[in-house]
Amino acid sequence: MSRYHFIPAWVAIAALAVTPAQAQFGGILRKVATPTPSPDSGEDNGGCPKGKKGSRAGRNILGGVLNEAIGSAASKAGVYSYVPIAEVSDTLTNAIACKLDPAEQVQAAKATEEAVRGEEVGSTASWTSETRENVSGSSTIIARNDEAGGRQCINVTDFIIVDGEETRATKRMCREPGQPRYTLAQA
C-alpha cells in the first residue's frame, strides 16, 4: 500500500513537467490557447476563482488526489487559497471569505452578526485575526429598509485588511417575518 502513496505525487510532477517541456521545445509541442474570460459575463463570482462545469465526481476524485499530493508543499511555500466555509455562507460574501482562513471567516461572520443585532444604521463591529498577523476587519450597517409583508432588510459593508491590502464588499441581508437572524439576500 505504501507504494500507492507516491502515485499522486508522480501525477503532480508529470503535470508540472509539461510546462518546462513546452518552453524548451517551443513549436515542436502543440500549444493550446487559453480562453480569456469575457468581462461582460452575466455571472458574478464574488471575487473567488470561478469553477468549471463538468463531472462533479471526476473533479472530486482528481481534486482529492492533487490536493493530497501538492497541498502540503504549497503550504510550506507560502501559497494559500481559502474557500468559504459552509458555516458562514449565509453571512459572508465570497469576495471577503476567499481572503480569510476558516477561523477568520468565523470571526468576520460573528462581527456581522454583532453589527446587525442592533439594527441601527451606523452600527459597527470590528475583529482582529487570532490566527494571522496583519489581518483585521469590520462590518457596518449602512442602510435599512422594511419591505411590505414584514421582511426587514439592511445593507452591510464588510471591510478587511490582509497584509496591508484592503477589501470592501457591500451585501444585502434580510430577515423574513418570524426568523431570528439576518441572512444574505438572494440576488
PDB file of N, CA and C in Angstrom, residues 2 14 33 52 63 79 90 97 99 117 131 136 144 151 171 181:
ATOM      1  N   SER A   2       2.055   1.181   0.569  1.00  0.00           N
ATOM      2  CA  SER A   2       2.884   2.374   0.658  1.00  0.00           C
ATOM      3  C   SER A   2       3.362   2.840  -0.710  1.00  0.00           C
ATOM      4  N   ALA A  14       4.472  15.011 -13.072  1.00  0.00           N
ATOM      5  CA  ALA A  14       4.302  14.877 -14.521  1.00  0.00           C
ATOM      6  C   ALA A  14       3.532  16.063 -15.089  1.00  0.00           C
ATOM      7  N   ALA A  33      -4.281  27.302 -26.940  1.00  0.00           N
ATOM      8  CA  ALA A  33      -4.607  28.651 -26.494  1.00  0.00           C
ATOM      9  C   ALA A  33      -5.532  28.584 -25.285  1.00  0.00           C
ATOM     10  N   LYS A  52     -15.387  25.276 -12.893  1.00  0.00           N
ATOM     11  CA  LYS A  52     -15.682  24.754 -14.226  1.00  0.00           C
ATOM     12  C   LYS A  52     -16.921  23.888 -14.174  1.00  0.00           C
ATOM     13  N   GLY A  63      -9.465  16.296  -7.700  1.00  0.00           N
ATOM     14  CA  GLY A  63      -9.146  17.320  -6.709  1.00  0.00           C
ATOM     15  C   GLY A  63      -8.569  16.727  -5.443  1.00  0.00           C
ATOM     16  N   VAL A  79       1.952  29.471  -0.331  1.00  0.00           N
ATOM     17  CA  VAL A  79       0.861  29.675  -1.281  1.00  0.00           C
ATOM     18  C   VAL A  79      -0.432  29.265  -0.594  1.00  0.00           C
ATOM     19  N   ASP A  90     -24.088  31.967   4.656  1.00  0.00           N
ATOM     20  CA  ASP A  90     -25.279  32.819   4.644  1.00  0.00           C
ATOM     21  C   ASP A  90     -25.024  34.181   5.287  1.00  0.00           C
ATOM     22  N   ALA A  97     -14.788  36.247   2.107  1.00  0.00           N
ATOM     23  CA  ALA A  97     -14.434  34.924   2.634  1.00  0.00           C
ATOM     24  C   ALA A  97     -13.216  34.322   1.942  1.00  0.00           C
ATOM     25  N   LYS A  99     -10.543  35.597   1.063  1.00  0.00           N
ATOM     26  CA  LYS A  99      -9.283  36.173   1.520  1.00  0.00           C
ATOM     27  C   LYS A  99      -8.982  35.834   2.977  1.00  0.00           C
ATOM     28  N   ARG A 117     -27.229  42.941  14.960  1.00  0.00           N
ATOM     29  CA  ARG A 117     -28.083  42.686  16.128  1.00  0.00           C
ATOM     30  C   ARG A 117     -28.768  43.970  16.588  1.00  0.00           C
ATOM     31  N   THR A 131      -5.424  34.096  14.166  1.00  0.00           N
ATOM     32  CA  THR A 131      -4.556  33.094  13.538  1.00  0.00           C
ATOM     33  C   THR A 131      -3.433  33.696  12.695  1.00  0.00           C
ATOM     34  N   SER A 136      -7.391  42.040   9.837  1.00  0.00           N
ATOM     35  CA  SER A 136      -8.475  42.556  10.670  1.00  0.00           C
ATOM     36  C   SER A 136      -9.633  42.962   9.777  1.00  0.00           C
ATOM     37  N   ARG A 144     -31.032  50.682   5.931  1.00  0.00           N
ATOM     38  CA  ARG A 144     -32.053  49.745   6.392  1.00  0.00           C
ATOM     39  C   ARG A 144     -33.365  50.094   5.711  1.00  0.00           C
ATOM     40  N   ARG A 151     -40.863  41.749   5.821  1.00  0.00           N
ATOM     41  CA  ARG A 151     -39.454  41.403   5.595  1.00  0.00           C
ATOM     42  C   ARG A 151     -38.587  42.621   5.902  1.00  0.00           C
ATOM     43  N   LYS A 171     -23.088  44.093   1.141  1.00  0.00           N
ATOM     44  CA  LYS A 171     -24.021  42.979   0.978  1.00  0.00           C
ATOM     45  C   LYS A 171     -25.393  43.393   1.496  1.00  0.00           C
ATOM     46  N   ARG A 181     -32.695  35.731  12.666  1.00  0.00           N
ATOM     47  CA  ARG A 181     -31.469  36.413  12.222  1.00  0.00           C
ATOM     48  C   ARG A 181     -31.522  36.814  10.759  1.00  0.00           C
TER      49      ARG A 181
END
